Short mmCIF file of C-alpha atoms and ligand atoms in Angstrom, two decimals:
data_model
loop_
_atom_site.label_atom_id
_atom_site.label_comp_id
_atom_site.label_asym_id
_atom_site.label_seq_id
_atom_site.Cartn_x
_atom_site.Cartn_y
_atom_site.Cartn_z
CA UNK A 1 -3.02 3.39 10.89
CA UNK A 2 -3.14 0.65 13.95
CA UNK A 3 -3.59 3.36 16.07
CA UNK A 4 -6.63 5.09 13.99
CA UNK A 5 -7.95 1.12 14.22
CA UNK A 6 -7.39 1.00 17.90
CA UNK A 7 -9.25 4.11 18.56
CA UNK A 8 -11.91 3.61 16.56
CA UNK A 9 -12.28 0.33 17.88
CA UNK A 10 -12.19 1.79 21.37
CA UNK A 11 -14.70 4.19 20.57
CA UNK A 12 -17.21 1.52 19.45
CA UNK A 13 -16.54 -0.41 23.03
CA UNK A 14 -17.32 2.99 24.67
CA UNK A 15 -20.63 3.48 22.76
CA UNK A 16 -21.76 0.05 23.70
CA UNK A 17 -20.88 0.64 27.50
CA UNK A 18 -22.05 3.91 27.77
CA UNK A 19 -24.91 3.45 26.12
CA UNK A 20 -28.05 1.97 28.28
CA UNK A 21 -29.17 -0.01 25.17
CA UNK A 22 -26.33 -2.20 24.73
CA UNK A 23 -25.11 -3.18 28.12
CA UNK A 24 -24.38 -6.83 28.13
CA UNK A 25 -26.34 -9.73 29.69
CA UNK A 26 -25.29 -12.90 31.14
CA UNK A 27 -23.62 -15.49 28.78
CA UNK A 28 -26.37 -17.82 26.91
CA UNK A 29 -23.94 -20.22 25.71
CA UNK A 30 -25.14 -19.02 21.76
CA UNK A 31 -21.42 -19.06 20.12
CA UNK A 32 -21.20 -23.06 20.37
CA UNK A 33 -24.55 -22.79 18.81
CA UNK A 34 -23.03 -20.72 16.08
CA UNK A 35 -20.73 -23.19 15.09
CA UNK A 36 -23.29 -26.33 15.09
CA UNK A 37 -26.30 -24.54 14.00
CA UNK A 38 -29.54 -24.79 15.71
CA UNK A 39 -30.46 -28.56 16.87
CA UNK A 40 -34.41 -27.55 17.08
CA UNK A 41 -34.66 -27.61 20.88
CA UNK A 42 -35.48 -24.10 20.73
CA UNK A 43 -37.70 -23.49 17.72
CA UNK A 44 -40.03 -21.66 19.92
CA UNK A 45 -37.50 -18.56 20.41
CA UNK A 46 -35.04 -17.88 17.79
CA UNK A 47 -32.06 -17.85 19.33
CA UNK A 48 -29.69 -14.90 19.24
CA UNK A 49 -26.76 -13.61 20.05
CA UNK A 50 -25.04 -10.80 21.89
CA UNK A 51 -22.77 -8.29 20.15
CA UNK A 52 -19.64 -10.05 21.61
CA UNK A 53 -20.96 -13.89 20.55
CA UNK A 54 -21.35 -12.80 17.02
CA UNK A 55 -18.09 -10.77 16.84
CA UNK A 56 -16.55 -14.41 18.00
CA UNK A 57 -18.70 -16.15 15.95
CA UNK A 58 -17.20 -13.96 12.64
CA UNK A 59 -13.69 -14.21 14.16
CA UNK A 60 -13.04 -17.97 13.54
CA UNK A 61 -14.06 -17.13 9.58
CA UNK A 62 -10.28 -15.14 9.76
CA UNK A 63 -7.03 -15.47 9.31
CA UNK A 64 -4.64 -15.87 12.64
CA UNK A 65 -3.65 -12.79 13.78
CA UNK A 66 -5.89 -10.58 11.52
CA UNK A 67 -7.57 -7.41 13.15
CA UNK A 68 -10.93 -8.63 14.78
CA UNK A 69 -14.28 -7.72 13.29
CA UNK A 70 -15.85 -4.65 14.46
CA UNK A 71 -19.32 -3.07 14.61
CA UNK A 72 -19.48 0.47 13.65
CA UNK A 73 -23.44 1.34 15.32
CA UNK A 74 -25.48 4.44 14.49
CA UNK A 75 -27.52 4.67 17.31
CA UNK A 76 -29.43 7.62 14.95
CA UNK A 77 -30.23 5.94 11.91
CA UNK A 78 -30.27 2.49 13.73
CA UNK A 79 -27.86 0.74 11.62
CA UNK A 80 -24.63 -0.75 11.61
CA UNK A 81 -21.71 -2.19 9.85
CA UNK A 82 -19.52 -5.04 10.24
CA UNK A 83 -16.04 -4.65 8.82
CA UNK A 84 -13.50 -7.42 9.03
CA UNK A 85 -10.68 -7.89 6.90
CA UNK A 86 -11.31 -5.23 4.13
CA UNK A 87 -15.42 -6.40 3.42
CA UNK A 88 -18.69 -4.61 5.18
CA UNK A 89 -21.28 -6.52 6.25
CA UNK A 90 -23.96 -3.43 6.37
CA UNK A 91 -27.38 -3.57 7.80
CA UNK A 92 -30.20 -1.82 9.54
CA UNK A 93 -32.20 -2.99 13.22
CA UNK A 94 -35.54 -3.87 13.38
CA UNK A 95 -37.86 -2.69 16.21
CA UNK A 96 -39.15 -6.16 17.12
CA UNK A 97 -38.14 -9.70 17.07
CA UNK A 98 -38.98 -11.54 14.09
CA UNK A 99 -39.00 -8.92 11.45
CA UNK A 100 -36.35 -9.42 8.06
CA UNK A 101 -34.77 -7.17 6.18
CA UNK A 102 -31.69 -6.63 4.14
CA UNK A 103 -28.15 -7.53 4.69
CA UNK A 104 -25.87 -5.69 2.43
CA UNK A 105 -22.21 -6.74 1.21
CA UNK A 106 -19.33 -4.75 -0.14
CA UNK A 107 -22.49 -2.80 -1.97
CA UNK A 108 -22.58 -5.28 -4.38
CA UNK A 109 -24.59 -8.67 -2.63
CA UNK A 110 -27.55 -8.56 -1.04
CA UNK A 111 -28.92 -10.98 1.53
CA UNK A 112 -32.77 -11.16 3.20
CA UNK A 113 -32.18 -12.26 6.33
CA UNK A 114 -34.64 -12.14 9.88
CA UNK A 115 -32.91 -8.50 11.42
CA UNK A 116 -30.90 -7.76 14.60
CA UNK A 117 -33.26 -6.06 17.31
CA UNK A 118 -33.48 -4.26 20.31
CA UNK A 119 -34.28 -6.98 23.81
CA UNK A 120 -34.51 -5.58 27.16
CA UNK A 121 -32.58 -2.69 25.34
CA UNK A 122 -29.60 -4.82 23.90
CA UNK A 123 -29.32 -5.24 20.32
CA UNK A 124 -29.51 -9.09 19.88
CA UNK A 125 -28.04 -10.75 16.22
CA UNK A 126 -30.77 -13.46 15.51
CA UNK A 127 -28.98 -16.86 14.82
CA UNK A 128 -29.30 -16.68 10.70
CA UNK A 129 -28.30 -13.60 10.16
CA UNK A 130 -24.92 -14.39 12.16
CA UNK A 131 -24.55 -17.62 10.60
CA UNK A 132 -25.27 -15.58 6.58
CA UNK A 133 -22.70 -13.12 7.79
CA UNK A 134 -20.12 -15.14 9.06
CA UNK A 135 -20.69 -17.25 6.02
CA UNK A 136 -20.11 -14.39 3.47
CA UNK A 137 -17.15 -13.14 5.21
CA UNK A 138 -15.66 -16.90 5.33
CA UNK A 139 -16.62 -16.77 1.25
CA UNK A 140 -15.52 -13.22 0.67
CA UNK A 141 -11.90 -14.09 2.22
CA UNK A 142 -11.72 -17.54 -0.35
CA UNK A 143 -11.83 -15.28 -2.78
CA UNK A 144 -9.45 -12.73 -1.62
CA UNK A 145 -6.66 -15.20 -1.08
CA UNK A 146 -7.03 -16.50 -4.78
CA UNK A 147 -6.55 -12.89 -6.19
CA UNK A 148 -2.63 -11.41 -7.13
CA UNK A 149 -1.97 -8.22 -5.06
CA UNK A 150 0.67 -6.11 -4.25
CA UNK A 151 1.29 -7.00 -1.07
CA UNK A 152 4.38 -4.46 -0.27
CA UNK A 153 5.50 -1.20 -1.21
CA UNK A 154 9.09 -0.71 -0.48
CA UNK A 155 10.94 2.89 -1.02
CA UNK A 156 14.28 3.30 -1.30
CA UNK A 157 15.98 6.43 -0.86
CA UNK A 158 19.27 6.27 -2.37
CA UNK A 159 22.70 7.24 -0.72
CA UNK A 160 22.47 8.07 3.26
CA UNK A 161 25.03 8.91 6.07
CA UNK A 162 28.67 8.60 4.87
CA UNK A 163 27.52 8.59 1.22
CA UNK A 164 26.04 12.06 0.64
CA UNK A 165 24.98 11.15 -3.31
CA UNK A 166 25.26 13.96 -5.88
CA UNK A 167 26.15 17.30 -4.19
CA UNK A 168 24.92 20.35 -6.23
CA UNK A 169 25.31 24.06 -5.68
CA UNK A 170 24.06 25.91 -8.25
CA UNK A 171 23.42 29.83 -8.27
CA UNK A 172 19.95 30.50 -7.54
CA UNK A 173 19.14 34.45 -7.18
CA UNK A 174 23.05 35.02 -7.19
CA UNK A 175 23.97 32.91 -4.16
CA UNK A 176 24.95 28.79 -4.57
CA UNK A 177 22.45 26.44 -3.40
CA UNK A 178 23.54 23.74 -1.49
CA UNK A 179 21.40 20.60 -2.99
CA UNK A 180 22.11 17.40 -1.93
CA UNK A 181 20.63 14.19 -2.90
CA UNK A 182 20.26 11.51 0.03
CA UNK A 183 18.69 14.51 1.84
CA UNK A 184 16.13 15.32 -0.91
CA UNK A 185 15.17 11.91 -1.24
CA UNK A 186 15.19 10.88 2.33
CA UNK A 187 12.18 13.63 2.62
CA UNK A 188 10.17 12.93 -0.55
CA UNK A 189 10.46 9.04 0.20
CA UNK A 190 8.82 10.00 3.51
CA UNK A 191 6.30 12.37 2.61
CA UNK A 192 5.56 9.10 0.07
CA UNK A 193 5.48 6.71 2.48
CA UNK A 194 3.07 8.89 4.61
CA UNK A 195 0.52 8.39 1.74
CA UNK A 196 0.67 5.03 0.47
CA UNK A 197 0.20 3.84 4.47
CA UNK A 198 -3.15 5.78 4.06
CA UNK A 199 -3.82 4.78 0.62
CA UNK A 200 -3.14 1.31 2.07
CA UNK A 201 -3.66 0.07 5.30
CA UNK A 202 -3.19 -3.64 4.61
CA UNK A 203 0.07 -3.54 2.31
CA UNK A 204 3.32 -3.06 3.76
CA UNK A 205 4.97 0.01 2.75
CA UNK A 206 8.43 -0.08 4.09
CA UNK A 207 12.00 1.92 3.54
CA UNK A 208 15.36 0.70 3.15
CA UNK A 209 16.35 3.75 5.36
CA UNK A 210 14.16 6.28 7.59
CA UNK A 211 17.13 8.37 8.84
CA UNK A 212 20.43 9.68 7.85
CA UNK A 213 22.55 6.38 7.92
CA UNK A 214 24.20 4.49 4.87
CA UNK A 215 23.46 0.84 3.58
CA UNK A 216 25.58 -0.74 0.73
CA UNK A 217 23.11 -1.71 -1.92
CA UNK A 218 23.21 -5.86 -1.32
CA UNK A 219 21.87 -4.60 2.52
CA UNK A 220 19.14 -2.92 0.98
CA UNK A 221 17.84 -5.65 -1.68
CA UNK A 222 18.21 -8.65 1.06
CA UNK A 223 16.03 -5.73 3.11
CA UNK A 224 13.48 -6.05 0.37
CA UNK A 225 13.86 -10.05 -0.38
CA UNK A 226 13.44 -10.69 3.39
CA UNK A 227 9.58 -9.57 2.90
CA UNK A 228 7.55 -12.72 3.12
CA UNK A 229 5.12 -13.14 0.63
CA UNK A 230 2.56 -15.69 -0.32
CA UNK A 231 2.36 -17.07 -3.56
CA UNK A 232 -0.07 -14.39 -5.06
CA UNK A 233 1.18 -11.57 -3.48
CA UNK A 234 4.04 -9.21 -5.39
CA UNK A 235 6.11 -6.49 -3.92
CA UNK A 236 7.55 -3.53 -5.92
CA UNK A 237 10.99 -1.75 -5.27
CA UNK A 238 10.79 2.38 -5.80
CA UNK A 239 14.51 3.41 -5.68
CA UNK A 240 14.42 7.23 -5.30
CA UNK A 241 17.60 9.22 -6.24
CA UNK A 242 18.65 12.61 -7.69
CA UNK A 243 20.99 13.39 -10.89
CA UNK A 244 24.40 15.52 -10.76
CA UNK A 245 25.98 16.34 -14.64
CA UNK A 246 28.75 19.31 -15.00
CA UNK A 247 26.34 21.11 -17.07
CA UNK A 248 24.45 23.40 -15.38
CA UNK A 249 21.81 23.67 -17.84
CA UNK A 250 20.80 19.74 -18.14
CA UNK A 251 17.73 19.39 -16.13
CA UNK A 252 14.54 16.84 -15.82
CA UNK A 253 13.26 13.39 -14.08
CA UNK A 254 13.51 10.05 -15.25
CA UNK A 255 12.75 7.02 -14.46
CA UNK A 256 14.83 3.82 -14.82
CA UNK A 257 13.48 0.08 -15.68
CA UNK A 258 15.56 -2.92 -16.53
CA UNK A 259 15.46 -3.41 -20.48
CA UNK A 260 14.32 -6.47 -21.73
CA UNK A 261 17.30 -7.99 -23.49
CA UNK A 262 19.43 -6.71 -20.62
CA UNK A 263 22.13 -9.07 -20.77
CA UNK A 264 25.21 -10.17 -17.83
CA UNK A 265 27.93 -8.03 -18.69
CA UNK A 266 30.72 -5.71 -17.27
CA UNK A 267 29.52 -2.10 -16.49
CA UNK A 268 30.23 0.63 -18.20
CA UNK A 269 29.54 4.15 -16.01
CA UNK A 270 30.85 5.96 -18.73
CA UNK A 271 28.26 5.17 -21.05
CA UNK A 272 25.86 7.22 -18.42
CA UNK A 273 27.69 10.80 -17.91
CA UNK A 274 24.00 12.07 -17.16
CA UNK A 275 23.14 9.46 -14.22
CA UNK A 276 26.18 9.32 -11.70
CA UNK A 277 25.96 6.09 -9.93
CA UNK A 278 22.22 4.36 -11.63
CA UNK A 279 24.07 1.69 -13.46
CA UNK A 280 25.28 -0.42 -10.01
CA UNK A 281 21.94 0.69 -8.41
CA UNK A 282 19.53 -0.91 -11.13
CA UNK A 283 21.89 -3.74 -10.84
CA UNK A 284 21.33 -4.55 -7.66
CA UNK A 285 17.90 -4.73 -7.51
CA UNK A 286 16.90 -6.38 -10.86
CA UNK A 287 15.77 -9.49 -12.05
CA UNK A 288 14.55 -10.88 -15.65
CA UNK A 289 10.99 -12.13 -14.93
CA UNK A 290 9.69 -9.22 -13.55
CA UNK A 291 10.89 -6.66 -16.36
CA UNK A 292 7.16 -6.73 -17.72
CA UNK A 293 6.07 -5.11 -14.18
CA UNK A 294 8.96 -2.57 -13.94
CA UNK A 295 8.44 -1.63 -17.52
CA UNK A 296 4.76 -0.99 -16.80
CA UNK A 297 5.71 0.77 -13.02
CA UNK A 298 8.19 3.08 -14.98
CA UNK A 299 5.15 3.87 -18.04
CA UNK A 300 2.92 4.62 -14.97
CA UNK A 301 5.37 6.96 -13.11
CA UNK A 302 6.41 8.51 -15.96
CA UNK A 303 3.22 9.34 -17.25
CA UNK A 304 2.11 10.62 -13.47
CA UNK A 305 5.16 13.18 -13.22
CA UNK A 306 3.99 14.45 -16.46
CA UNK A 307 0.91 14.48 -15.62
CA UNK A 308 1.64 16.36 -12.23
CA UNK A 309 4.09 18.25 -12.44
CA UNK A 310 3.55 19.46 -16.35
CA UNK A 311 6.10 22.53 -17.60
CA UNK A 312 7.29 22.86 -14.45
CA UNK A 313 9.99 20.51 -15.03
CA UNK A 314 11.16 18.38 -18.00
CA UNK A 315 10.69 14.96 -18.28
CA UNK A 316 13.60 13.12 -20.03
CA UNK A 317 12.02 9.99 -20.49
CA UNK A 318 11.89 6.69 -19.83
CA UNK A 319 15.88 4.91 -19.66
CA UNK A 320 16.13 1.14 -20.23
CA UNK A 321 19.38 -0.13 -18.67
CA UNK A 322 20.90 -3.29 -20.22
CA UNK A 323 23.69 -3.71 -18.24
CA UNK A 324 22.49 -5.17 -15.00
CA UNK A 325 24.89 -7.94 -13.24
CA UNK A 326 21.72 -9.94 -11.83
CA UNK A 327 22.24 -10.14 -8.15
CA UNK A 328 19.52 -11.75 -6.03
CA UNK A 329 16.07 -9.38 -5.46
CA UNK A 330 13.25 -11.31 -6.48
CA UNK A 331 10.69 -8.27 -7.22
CA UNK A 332 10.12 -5.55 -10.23
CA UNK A 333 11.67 -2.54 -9.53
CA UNK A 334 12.49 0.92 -10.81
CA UNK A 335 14.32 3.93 -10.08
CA UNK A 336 13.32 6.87 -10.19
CA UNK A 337 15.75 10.50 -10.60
CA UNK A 338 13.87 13.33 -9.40
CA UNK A 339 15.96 16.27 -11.65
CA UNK A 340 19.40 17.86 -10.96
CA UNK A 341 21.08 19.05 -8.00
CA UNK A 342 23.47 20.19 -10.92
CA UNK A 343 20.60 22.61 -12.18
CA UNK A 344 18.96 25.77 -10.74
CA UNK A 345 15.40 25.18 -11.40
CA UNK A 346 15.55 21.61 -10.41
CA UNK A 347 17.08 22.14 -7.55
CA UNK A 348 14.92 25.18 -6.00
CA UNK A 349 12.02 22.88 -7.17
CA UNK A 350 13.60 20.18 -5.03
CA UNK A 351 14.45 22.12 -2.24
CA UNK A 352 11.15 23.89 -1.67
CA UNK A 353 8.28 22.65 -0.18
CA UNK A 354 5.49 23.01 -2.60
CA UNK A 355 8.06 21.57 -5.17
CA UNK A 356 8.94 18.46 -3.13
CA UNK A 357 5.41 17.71 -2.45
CA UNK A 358 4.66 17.97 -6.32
CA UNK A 359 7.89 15.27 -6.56
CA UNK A 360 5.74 13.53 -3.81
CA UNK A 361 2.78 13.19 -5.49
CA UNK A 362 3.75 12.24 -9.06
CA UNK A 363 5.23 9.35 -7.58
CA UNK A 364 1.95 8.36 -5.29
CA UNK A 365 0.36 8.62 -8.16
CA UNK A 366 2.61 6.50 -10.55
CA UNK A 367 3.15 4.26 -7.80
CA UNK A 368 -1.28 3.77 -7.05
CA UNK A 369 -2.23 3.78 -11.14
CA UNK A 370 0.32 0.84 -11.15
CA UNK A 371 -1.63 -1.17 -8.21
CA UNK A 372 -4.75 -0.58 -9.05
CA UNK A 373 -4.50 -1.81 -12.71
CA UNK A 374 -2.10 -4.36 -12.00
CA UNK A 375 -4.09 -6.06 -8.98
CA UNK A 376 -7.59 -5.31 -11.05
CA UNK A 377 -5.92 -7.53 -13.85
CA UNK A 378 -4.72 -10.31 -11.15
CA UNK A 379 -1.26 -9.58 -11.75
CA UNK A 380 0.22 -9.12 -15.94
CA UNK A 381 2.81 -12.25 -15.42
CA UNK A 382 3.20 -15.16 -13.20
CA UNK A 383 5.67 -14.29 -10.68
CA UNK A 384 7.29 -17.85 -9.78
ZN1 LIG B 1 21.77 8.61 -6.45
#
């Protein structure tokens, strides 16, 4: 995604040097000018500025260290856009000096401001219309940092390197199948990561593990509590594993949340013959104030696989676990069991391609009807 940026932005500095239109004249001193609007002195000649002045001029309206704004330029239609930091500033030249026109936000404000023009072939930003775009970016980004978002996506597939997770081999077409889990959902929690970065160039969508190597569960929630975050921003855990049970026929996803009246309390593995190993995994990456959000991250997954992946496999539900030991993560999370390496359908549906990018997909989509509800609402509790 930095690298789509960086070319793009690379393109748009090529366009403006190659073409004859846009080459760049000798400094006029306009950006000071920006930032203590016009004295007077020059009411005679609006004063403008060059492409570089005004992308300055919008720069100091940012946050340190955020990408700088950028012109994309139709030369064809003879209009442009300014993106920086998520909003588009959208707006079309005028042949001559002095002519105004419309200024367009987000699609959803409108502004009438005196239009950028061609001078001695350079497009020229007249003073106003920097000064109304700089001020609705400075505005627009106010209101951004007041709103509760989702600032990181971290996946977790389970198991890795010396811990191999279930092991299946069921027979499949006569023969066993070797199925086994940290390798299944090592791929699906890339092929998931893939998307979300597209689906969302400013969050952070991290994994506990990118390769075949193991981490004990306390390295991987202090991997997800080391995140910075700002007070409104939230970050949800996706734990991705796959089931093992000595029957052969038991087959299906699930998803795991932390139950509401979970209480401290010694664990009991044998009260989960079905899920080898979830009981210490949910513990380790659950706390109480977030079990609204995990509830609603599990509903949303849930309802995605279903939604996806239909009869092709069964769903078995939604599990509450109530016997999390509270260690230290400070986020909602769920986990997520993708069907049995124990079962022949599950596991050629796991092992194939088109099957794994189903898998894939009902979890982008559980995972992106969960953001954009929960950041359109401004987050369902206060996360403290
Ligand atoms: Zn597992």
């Amino acid at each position: 995604m930095l690298k789509n940026t960086a070319r793009l932005r690379l393109l748009i500095v090529l366009l403006f040097l190659s073409s004859p239109g846009f080459a760049q004249t000798p400094g006029t001193a306009i950006s000071a000018a920006v930032s203590s609007p016009a004295t007077g002195q020059n009411a005679a000649a609006p004063q403008t500025l060059t492409l570089d002045e005004t992308i300055a001029a919008l720069k100091s309206a940012g946050k340190a260290g955020e990408a700088p704004p950028e012109l994309r330029w139709d030369p064809f239609f003879q209009s442009g856009v300014f993106s920086f930091g998520g909003h588009n500033g959208t707006f079309s030249s005028a042949a001559s000096a002095g002519k105004t026109g419309f200024l367009m936000f987000d699609g959803r404000e409108v502004f009438t401001v005196p239009l950028p023009y061609q001078d001695k072939g350079e497009l020229v930003f007249p003073q106003a219309f920097a000064l109304t775009l700089k001020d609705a970016f400075t505005r627009y980004f106010e209101e951004d940092s007041d709103r509760f978002r989702i600032a990181a996506i971290i996946i977790d597939p389970g198991h890795g390197g010396k811990d191999p997770g279930a092991i299946g081999s069921p027979v499949v077409n006569g023969k066993p199948l070797r199925v086994v889990e940290k390798d299944i959902v090592l791929n699906v929690s890339k092929q998931l990561k893939n998307l979300l970065v597209r689906a969302y160039p400013d969050k952070q969508i991290l994994m506990t593990r990118d390769s075949d190597v193991f981490y004990t569960l306390e390295e991987r929630t202090s991997m997800a509590n080391s995140v910075p975050l700002k007070e409104n921003e939230a970050i949800i855990y996706i734990s991705i594993h796959a089931n093992y049970v000595f029957n052969p026929r038991t087959r299906g996803y699930e998803v795991w949340y932390l139950s509401p009246d979970y209480r401290r309390t010694v664990l009991d593995r044998s009260k989960y013959p079905d899920s080898a190993g979830v009981a210490p995994i949910l513990n380790a990456m659950l706390e109480e104030e977030f079990t609204t959000e995990s509830i609603i991250i599990a509903q949303s997954i849930l309802k995605a696989f279903e939604q996806t992946l239909g009869a092709s496999i069964p769903s078995r539900g939604l599990k509450a676990e109530e016997w999390f030991v509270v260690r230290n993560s400070r986020m909602p999370a769920v986990l997520v069991e993708l069907g049995f390496v124990s079962n022949p359908e599950d596991a050629q549906l796991m092992t194939s391609e088109g099957g794994l990018q189903k898998l894939t997909e009902a979890l982008y989509k559980g995972i992106t009807d969960f953001v954009s509800v929960f950041e359109r609402s401004g987050g369902f509790t206060a996360v403290h």
